[in-house]
CSV table of C-alpha atoms and ligand atoms in Angstrom, one decimal:
chain,number,residue,atom,x,y,z
A,1,MET,CA,14.5,-5.1,18.0
A,2,ILE,CA,17.0,-2.2,17.4
A,3,ALA,CA,18.0,-1.6,13.8
A,4,ARG,CA,21.2,-3.3,12.7
A,5,ASP,CA,22.4,-0.3,10.7
A,6,SER,CA,21.3,2.2,13.3
A,7,GLU,CA,24.2,4.5,12.6
A,8,CYS,CA,22.4,5.4,9.3
A,9,LEU,CA,19.1,6.2,11.0
A,10,PRO,CA,18.2,9.8,11.3
A,11,PRO,CA,17.3,11.2,14.7
A,12,ARG,CA,13.8,12.5,13.6
A,13,ILE,CA,11.4,10.7,11.3
A,14,GLY,CA,8.0,12.0,10.1
A,15,PHE,CA,5.2,9.8,8.9
A,16,ILE,CA,2.1,11.0,6.9
A,17,GLY,CA,-0.9,8.8,6.3
A,18,LEU,CA,-2.0,6.4,9.0
A,19,GLY,CA,-4.4,4.3,6.9
A,20,ASN,CA,-4.6,0.5,6.3
A,21,MET,CA,-0.9,0.5,5.3
A,22,GLY,CA,0.6,3.5,7.0
A,23,PHE,CA,-0.7,2.8,10.5
A,24,TRP,CA,1.2,-0.5,10.7
A,25,MET,CA,4.3,0.8,8.8
A,26,ALA,CA,4.6,3.6,11.4
A,27,ALA,CA,3.9,1.1,14.2
A,28,ASN,CA,6.9,-1.0,13.0
A,29,LEU,CA,9.0,2.1,13.0
A,30,ARG,CA,8.1,3.0,16.6
A,31,GLN,CA,8.6,-0.6,17.7
A,32,LYS,CA,12.1,-1.0,16.1
A,33,LEU,CA,13.6,2.5,16.2
A,34,PRO,CA,15.9,3.3,19.1
A,35,PRO,CA,13.9,4.9,21.9
A,36,SER,CA,15.9,8.1,21.3
A,37,THR,CA,14.5,8.6,17.8
A,38,VAL,CA,11.6,10.9,17.6
A,39,LEU,CA,8.6,10.0,15.4
A,40,TYR,CA,6.3,12.7,14.1
A,41,ILE,CA,2.9,11.6,12.8
A,42,ASN,CA,0.2,13.2,10.7
A,43,ASP,CA,-3.2,12.2,9.2
A,44,VAL,CA,-6.2,14.2,8.2
A,45,VAL,CA,-8.4,11.7,10.2
A,46,GLN,CA,-7.9,12.6,13.9
A,47,GLU,CA,-9.0,9.2,15.1
A,48,ALA,CA,-6.1,7.5,13.3
A,49,VAL,CA,-3.7,9.8,15.1
A,50,SER,CA,-5.3,9.2,18.5
A,51,SER,CA,-5.4,5.5,18.0
A,52,PHE,CA,-1.7,5.4,17.1
A,53,MET,CA,-0.9,7.5,20.2
A,54,ASP,CA,-2.9,5.2,22.4
A,55,GLN,CA,-1.3,2.0,21.1
A,56,PHE,CA,2.4,3.0,20.4
A,57,SER,CA,3.4,6.3,22.2
A,58,HIS,CA,4.6,4.3,25.2
A,59,LEU,CA,7.4,2.8,23.1
A,60,GLY,CA,9.2,6.0,22.5
A,61,PRO,CA,8.6,9.7,21.6
A,62,VAL,CA,5.7,10.2,19.2
A,63,PHE,CA,4.3,13.7,18.4
A,64,PRO,CA,1.3,14.5,16.2
A,65,THR,CA,1.9,17.5,13.9
A,66,LYS,CA,-0.8,19.9,12.7
A,67,SER,CA,0.4,20.2,9.1
A,68,ALA,CA,2.8,18.8,6.6
A,69,ALA,CA,4.9,22.0,7.0
A,70,ASP,CA,5.3,21.3,10.8
A,71,MET,CA,6.3,17.8,10.0
A,72,VAL,CA,9.0,18.8,7.5
A,73,ALA,CA,10.3,21.5,9.9
A,74,ASN,CA,10.8,18.9,12.6
A,75,SER,CA,11.9,15.8,10.7
A,76,ASP,CA,15.1,14.7,8.8
A,77,VAL,CA,13.3,12.0,6.8
A,78,VAL,CA,9.6,12.2,5.9
A,79,ILE,CA,7.7,9.1,4.8
A,80,SER,CA,4.2,9.4,3.2
A,81,ILE,CA,1.6,6.9,2.1
A,82,VAL,CA,-1.8,8.3,1.1
A,83,PRO,CA,-4.4,7.0,-1.5
A,84,GLU,CA,-3.9,8.9,-4.7
A,85,GLY,CA,-1.8,11.5,-6.7
A,86,ARG,CA,-4.1,14.3,-5.7
A,87,HIS,CA,-3.5,13.6,-2.0
A,88,VAL,CA,0.3,13.6,-2.6
A,89,ALA,CA,-0.1,16.9,-4.4
A,90,GLN,CA,-2.2,18.2,-1.4
A,91,ILE,CA,0.7,17.4,0.9
A,92,PHE,CA,3.6,18.7,-1.3
A,93,HIS,CA,2.3,22.2,-2.0
A,94,THR,CA,3.8,25.6,-1.3
A,95,ASP,CA,0.7,27.3,0.3
A,96,PRO,CA,0.8,27.8,4.1
A,97,GLY,CA,0.8,24.4,5.8
A,98,GLY,CA,2.2,22.6,2.7
A,99,ALA,CA,5.3,20.4,2.9
A,100,LEU,CA,7.1,22.8,0.6
A,101,SER,CA,5.9,26.1,2.1
A,102,ILE,CA,9.1,26.9,4.0
A,103,PRO,CA,12.0,26.4,1.5
A,104,TRP,CA,14.8,26.3,4.1
A,105,HIS,CA,13.1,23.5,6.0
A,106,VAL,CA,13.1,21.3,2.8
A,107,ARG,CA,16.8,21.7,2.1
A,108,GLY,CA,18.7,18.5,2.8
A,109,LYS,CA,15.6,16.5,3.7
A,110,LEU,CA,14.8,13.1,2.4
A,111,PHE,CA,11.2,12.3,1.3
A,112,ILE,CA,10.2,8.7,0.9
A,113,GLU,CA,6.9,8.6,-0.9
A,114,CYS,CA,5.2,5.2,-0.7
A,115,SER,CA,1.8,5.8,-2.3
A,116,THR,CA,0.9,4.2,-5.6
A,117,ILE,CA,0.3,7.2,-7.8
A,118,ASP,CA,0.6,8.4,-11.4
A,119,ILE,CA,4.1,9.0,-12.7
A,120,GLU,CA,3.4,12.6,-13.8
A,121,THR,CA,2.5,13.7,-10.2
A,122,SER,CA,5.5,11.9,-8.8
A,123,LYS,CA,7.8,13.6,-11.3
A,124,ALA,CA,6.4,17.1,-10.7
A,125,VAL,CA,6.7,16.7,-6.9
A,126,ALA,CA,10.2,15.3,-7.2
A,127,ASN,CA,11.3,18.3,-9.3
A,128,ALA,CA,9.6,20.8,-6.8
A,129,VAL,CA,11.4,19.1,-3.9
A,130,ALA,CA,14.8,19.1,-5.8
A,131,SER,CA,14.4,22.8,-6.7
A,132,LEU,CA,14.4,23.5,-2.9
A,133,GLY,CA,17.4,21.3,-2.2
A,134,GLY,CA,15.6,18.2,-0.9
A,135,THR,CA,15.5,14.6,-2.2
A,136,PHE,CA,12.3,12.9,-3.2
A,137,VAL,CA,12.2,9.1,-3.9
A,138,ASP,CA,9.2,7.2,-5.1
A,139,ALA,CA,9.1,4.0,-3.1
A,140,PRO,CA,5.7,2.2,-3.4
A,141,VAL,CA,5.2,-1.0,-1.5
A,142,SER,CA,3.6,-4.4,-1.9
A,143,GLY,CA,2.4,-6.9,0.7
A,144,GLY,CA,-0.9,-5.4,2.0
A,145,PRO,CA,-1.8,-4.5,5.5
A,146,MET,CA,-0.8,-8.0,6.7
A,147,GLY,CA,2.7,-7.4,5.3
A,148,ALA,CA,2.7,-3.9,6.8
A,149,GLN,CA,1.8,-5.3,10.2
A,150,ALA,CA,4.4,-8.0,10.0
A,151,GLY,CA,7.1,-5.5,8.7
A,152,SER,CA,7.7,-7.8,5.7
A,153,LEU,CA,6.7,-5.4,2.9
A,154,THR,CA,8.4,-5.2,-0.5
A,155,PHE,CA,9.8,-1.7,-1.3
A,156,MET,CA,10.2,-0.7,-5.0
A,157,MET,CA,12.5,2.2,-4.8
A,158,GLY,CA,13.0,4.7,-7.6
A,159,VAL,CA,16.7,4.9,-7.2
A,160,GLY,CA,19.8,3.6,-8.9
A,161,GLU,CA,22.3,1.4,-7.1
A,162,GLY,CA,24.7,4.3,-6.4
A,163,HIS,CA,22.1,6.8,-5.1
A,164,GLY,CA,23.8,9.0,-2.5
A,165,ARG,CA,21.1,8.6,0.1
A,166,ARG,CA,20.4,4.9,-0.4
A,167,PRO,CA,22.1,3.8,2.9
A,168,GLU,CA,19.9,6.2,5.0
A,169,MET,CA,16.8,5.3,3.0
A,170,GLU,CA,17.4,1.6,3.3
A,171,ALA,CA,18.1,1.8,7.1
A,172,VAL,CA,14.7,3.4,7.5
A,173,VAL,CA,12.6,1.2,5.1
A,174,ARG,CA,14.2,-2.0,6.4
A,175,LEU,CA,12.4,-1.4,9.6
A,176,MET,CA,9.1,-1.8,7.6
A,177,GLY,CA,10.1,-4.3,4.9
A,178,GLU,CA,12.1,-7.4,4.1
A,179,ASN,CA,12.6,-7.0,0.3
A,180,LEU,CA,14.1,-3.8,-0.9
A,181,PHE,CA,14.7,-3.2,-4.6
A,182,ALA,CA,16.6,-0.3,-6.2
A,183,CYS,CA,14.5,-0.2,-9.5
A,184,GLY,CA,17.0,2.0,-11.4
A,185,GLY,CA,16.0,5.7,-11.1
A,186,PRO,CA,13.3,8.2,-10.5
A,187,THR,CA,9.7,7.0,-11.2
A,188,LEU,CA,10.9,3.4,-11.9
A,189,GLY,CA,9.7,2.3,-8.4
A,190,LEU,CA,6.2,3.4,-9.5
A,191,ALA,CA,6.6,1.8,-12.9
A,192,THR,CA,7.4,-1.5,-11.1
A,193,LYS,CA,4.4,-1.2,-8.8
A,194,VAL,CA,1.9,-0.3,-11.5
A,195,CYS,CA,2.9,-3.3,-13.6
A,196,ASN,CA,2.9,-5.5,-10.5
A,197,ASN,CA,-0.7,-4.4,-9.6
A,198,TYR,CA,-1.9,-4.9,-13.2
A,199,ILE,CA,-0.7,-8.5,-13.0
A,200,SER,CA,-2.0,-9.1,-9.4
A,201,GLY,CA,-5.4,-7.4,-10.2
A,202,THR,CA,-5.8,-9.5,-13.4
A,203,ILE,CA,-4.9,-12.7,-11.5
A,204,ALA,CA,-7.5,-11.8,-8.8
A,205,ILE,CA,-10.2,-11.7,-11.5
A,206,ALA,CA,-9.1,-14.9,-13.1
A,207,THR,CA,-8.8,-16.7,-9.7
A,208,SER,CA,-12.4,-15.5,-8.8
A,209,GLU,CA,-13.7,-16.7,-12.1
A,210,GLY,CA,-11.9,-20.0,-11.8
A,211,PHE,CA,-13.3,-20.7,-8.3
A,212,ASN,CA,-16.8,-19.6,-9.4
A,213,LEU,CA,-16.6,-22.1,-12.3
A,214,ALA,CA,-15.0,-24.9,-10.2
A,215,MET,CA,-17.7,-24.6,-7.5
A,216,ARG,CA,-20.5,-24.6,-10.0
A,217,LEU,CA,-19.0,-27.8,-11.4
A,218,GLY,CA,-19.2,-29.3,-7.8
A,219,LEU,CA,-15.7,-28.8,-6.5
A,220,ASP,CA,-15.1,-28.0,-2.8
A,221,PRO,CA,-13.2,-24.7,-2.9
A,222,ARG,CA,-10.8,-25.9,-0.1
A,223,THR,CA,-9.8,-28.8,-2.3
A,224,PHE,CA,-9.4,-26.5,-5.3
A,225,HIS,CA,-7.3,-24.0,-3.2
A,226,ASN,CA,-4.9,-26.9,-2.2
A,227,VAL,CA,-4.6,-28.1,-5.8
A,228,LEU,CA,-3.8,-24.6,-7.1
A,229,LYS,CA,-1.1,-24.2,-4.4
A,230,VAL,CA,0.9,-26.9,-6.2
A,231,SER,CA,-0.4,-26.4,-9.8
A,232,THR,CA,0.1,-23.9,-12.6
A,233,GLY,CA,-3.1,-21.9,-11.8
A,234,GLY,CA,-1.7,-21.1,-8.4
A,235,SER,CA,-0.7,-17.6,-7.4
A,236,TRP,CA,0.0,-15.3,-4.4
A,237,VAL,CA,-3.7,-14.4,-4.6
A,238,ASN,CA,-4.8,-18.0,-4.2
A,239,ALA,CA,-2.3,-18.8,-1.5
A,240,ASN,CA,-2.4,-15.6,0.6
A,241,CYS,CA,-5.6,-13.7,-0.2
A,242,ASN,CA,-8.1,-16.2,-1.4
A,243,PRO,CA,-11.2,-14.5,-2.8
A,244,VAL,CA,-13.7,-17.2,-1.7
A,245,PRO,CA,-15.1,-16.6,1.9
A,246,GLY,CA,-14.3,-19.4,4.2
A,247,VAL,CA,-11.4,-21.0,2.2
A,248,ASP,CA,-8.7,-19.2,4.2
A,249,PRO,CA,-9.7,-17.8,7.6
A,250,ARG,CA,-6.9,-15.2,7.5
A,251,ALA,CA,-8.0,-13.7,4.2
A,252,PRO,CA,-10.2,-10.6,4.1
A,253,ALA,CA,-12.8,-12.6,2.1
A,254,SER,CA,-13.5,-14.6,5.3
A,255,ASN,CA,-14.3,-11.4,7.2
A,256,ASP,CA,-16.8,-9.9,4.7
A,257,TYR,CA,-13.8,-8.6,2.7
A,258,ALA,CA,-12.9,-6.1,5.5
A,259,GLY,CA,-9.4,-4.6,5.6
A,260,GLY,CA,-6.9,-5.5,2.8
A,261,PHE,CA,-6.6,-3.5,-0.4
A,262,LYS,CA,-9.7,-1.5,-1.2
A,263,VAL,CA,-11.4,-2.2,-4.5
A,264,GLN,CA,-11.4,1.4,-5.4
A,265,LEU,CA,-7.6,1.5,-4.9
A,266,MET,CA,-7.3,-1.4,-7.4
A,267,ARG,CA,-9.5,0.4,-9.8
A,268,LYS,CA,-7.1,3.4,-9.5
A,269,ASP,CA,-4.0,1.2,-10.1
A,270,TYR,CA,-5.7,-0.6,-13.0
A,271,SER,CA,-6.4,2.8,-14.6
A,272,LEU,CA,-2.9,3.9,-13.9
A,273,ALA,CA,-1.6,0.8,-15.8
A,274,MET,CA,-4.0,1.6,-18.7
A,275,GLU,CA,-2.8,5.2,-18.9
A,276,THR,CA,0.8,4.3,-18.6
A,277,ALA,CA,0.5,1.6,-21.2
A,278,LYS,CA,-1.1,4.0,-23.6
A,279,ALA,CA,1.7,6.5,-23.2
A,280,ALA,CA,4.3,3.7,-23.6
A,281,GLY,CA,2.6,2.1,-26.6
A,282,ALA,CA,2.1,-1.2,-24.8
A,283,ASN,CA,-0.9,-3.4,-25.6
A,284,LEU,CA,-2.9,-4.6,-22.5
A,285,TYR,CA,-5.4,-6.9,-24.1
A,286,LEU,CA,-7.0,-7.9,-20.7
A,287,GLY,CA,-6.9,-4.4,-19.5
A,288,ARG,CA,-10.2,-3.1,-20.8
A,289,ALA,CA,-12.1,-6.1,-19.5
A,290,GLY,CA,-10.3,-5.9,-16.1
A,291,LEU,CA,-11.0,-2.2,-15.7
A,292,ASP,CA,-14.7,-2.8,-16.4
A,293,VAL,CA,-14.8,-5.3,-13.5
A,294,TYR,CA,-13.0,-3.0,-11.1
A,295,GLU,CA,-15.0,0.1,-12.1
A,296,GLY,CA,-18.2,-1.9,-11.6
A,297,ALA,CA,-17.2,-3.3,-8.3
A,298,ALA,CA,-15.9,0.0,-7.0
A,299,ALA,CA,-19.3,1.6,-7.7
A,300,ASP,CA,-21.3,-1.3,-6.2
A,301,PRO,CA,-22.5,-0.6,-2.7
A,302,ALA,CA,-21.9,-4.3,-1.8
A,303,CYS,CA,-18.3,-4.1,-2.8
A,304,VAL,CA,-17.0,-0.5,-2.3
A,305,ASP,CA,-14.5,0.0,0.5
A,306,ARG,CA,-13.9,-3.8,0.7
A,307,ASP,CA,-10.8,-5.7,-0.2
A,308,SER,CA,-10.3,-5.8,-4.0
A,309,ARG,CA,-10.7,-9.6,-4.0
A,310,VAL,CA,-14.4,-8.8,-3.5
A,311,VAL,CA,-14.5,-9.2,-7.3
A,312,TYR,CA,-15.6,-12.8,-6.5
A,313,ARG,CA,-18.8,-11.3,-5.0
A,314,TYR,CA,-19.1,-8.9,-7.9
A,315,ILE,CA,-19.1,-11.7,-10.5
A,316,GLY,CA,-21.8,-13.6,-8.5
A,317,GLY,CA,-19.7,-16.2,-6.7
A,318,ASP,CA,-21.4,-18.3,-4.0
A,319,GLU,CA,-20.5,-17.1,-0.5
A,320,GLU,CA,-22.8,-19.5,1.4
A,321,TRP,CA,-21.2,-22.7,0.3
A,322,ASP,CA,-19.7,-23.4,3.7
A,323,ARG,CA,-23.0,-22.9,5.5
A,324,ARG,CA,-24.8,-25.3,3.3
A,325,GLY,CA,-22.0,-27.8,3.6
A,326,ALA,CA,-19.5,-28.6,0.8
A,327,SER,CA,-21.0,-32.0,0.4
A,328,ASN,CA,-24.3,-30.5,-1.0
A,329,MET,CA,-22.5,-28.6,-3.7
B,401,NAD,P1,-6.1,4.2,3.2
B,401,NAD,O1,-7.2,4.9,2.5
B,401,NAD,O2,-6.5,3.1,4.2
B,401,NAD,O3,-5.2,5.2,4.0
B,401,NAD,C1,-4.8,6.4,3.5
B,401,NAD,C2,-4.6,7.4,4.7
B,401,NAD,O4,-4.1,8.6,4.2
B,401,NAD,C3,-5.9,7.7,5.4
B,401,NAD,O5,-5.7,7.5,6.8
B,401,NAD,C4,-6.2,9.2,5.1
B,401,NAD,O6,-6.9,9.9,6.1
B,401,NAD,C5,-4.7,9.7,4.9
B,401,NAD,N1,-4.7,10.9,4.1
B,401,NAD,C6,-5.3,11.2,2.9
B,401,NAD,N2,-4.9,12.4,2.5
B,401,NAD,C7,-4.1,12.9,3.4
B,401,NAD,C8,-3.4,14.2,3.6
B,401,NAD,N3,-3.5,15.1,2.7
B,401,NAD,N4,-2.6,14.3,4.7
B,401,NAD,C9,-2.5,13.4,5.6
B,401,NAD,N5,-3.2,12.2,5.6
B,401,NAD,C10,-3.9,12.0,4.5
B,401,NAD,O7,-5.2,3.6,2.1
B,401,NAD,P2,-4.1,2.5,2.1
B,401,NAD,O8,-4.7,1.2,1.9
B,401,NAD,O9,-3.3,2.6,3.4
B,401,NAD,O10,-3.2,2.8,0.8
B,401,NAD,C11,-2.4,3.9,0.8
B,401,NAD,C12,-1.5,3.8,-0.5
B,401,NAD,O11,-0.8,2.6,-0.5
B,401,NAD,C13,-2.4,3.8,-1.8
B,401,NAD,O12,-1.7,4.5,-2.8
B,401,NAD,C14,-2.4,2.3,-2.1
B,401,NAD,O13,-2.6,2.1,-3.5
B,401,NAD,C15,-1.1,1.8,-1.7
B,401,NAD,N6,-1.0,0.4,-1.3
B,401,NAD,C16,-2.1,-0.1,-0.5
B,401,NAD,C17,-2.0,-1.5,-0.2
B,401,NAD,C18,-3.1,-2.2,0.5
B,401,NAD,O14,-3.2,-3.4,0.5
B,401,NAD,N7,-4.0,-1.5,1.3
B,401,NAD,C19,-0.9,-2.3,-0.7
B,401,NAD,C20,0.1,-1.7,-1.4
B,401,NAD,C21,0.0,-0.3,-1.7
């Protein structure tokens, strides 16, 4: 599919961070960009770069770059999605190899930063980019690796309705997402995302606890899943990412919680929500208890690096119910 608003698309796009999300976001770009558009890629893990080249370089020009500086020199728009604020700071530095190391390469460039990070780092990087004549926009995403692969992500963009580079930005992100929101101005994309993840992380714990209790009371989790889908306890987590192994074969839980949204990333986002709430004077009554769960799960060898809905395992949920047969429950 060639982009509808291809006249707004820049001829050269750079992409930094080919992880669970970025790999598929960049794949969607290469699949949907006109073959004349050049895609530059970068990741500190060489296997991610090689794997991308193997799978997608036949669709159009793809060039690995050695550093963020090389990428900025060669691209008109640079998209990045890495784990934490410290990784974003590592990319956007002024030392040799850093994205901001050659000021005249930054001028006029658009940076779309999709990681979920703290507002302070985002603000500092946005100011540094602006001081060199570039434009930096916080644009975190929601939808997980499945949404990234399907090109159906939600983008929460830290821009106002009238932002001068919005058409160009939307032309690019529409190739990776279906729902694009202009959240009002700088850092408000991140504010939206942090609040979303506080809600989603809290619902994941409540859903895990509810299933654990329901099953101990004798319910078949598949029945409970179907009831929740049309009842007030239902949620995106229940419907799309059920925490109980075997309930939804598509969910990470049914594949030993592989892929998905790593539990340590949810711990990070939960902490971000707590810090942000403290600064804003907002009470998060469930926040302390929720953070304890995510800190514990992220430090548990049985849970670390697994999808965050592994909290079901962390709280002692039954993962063998299907093997024993639901009728014995
Ligand atoms: P990930 O750990 O799978 O991937 C991150 C990638 O960034 C890795 O390939 C890593 O090697 C690369 N990287 C790190 N530092 C780098 C640097 N300095 N230069 C180049 N590459 C670098 O993480 P992910 O799941 O893709 O998440 C990325 C971001 O997106 C996080 O902020 C996360 O909170 C957010 N997010 C994730 C999900 C999800 O479900 N996984 C959903 C929405 C948002």
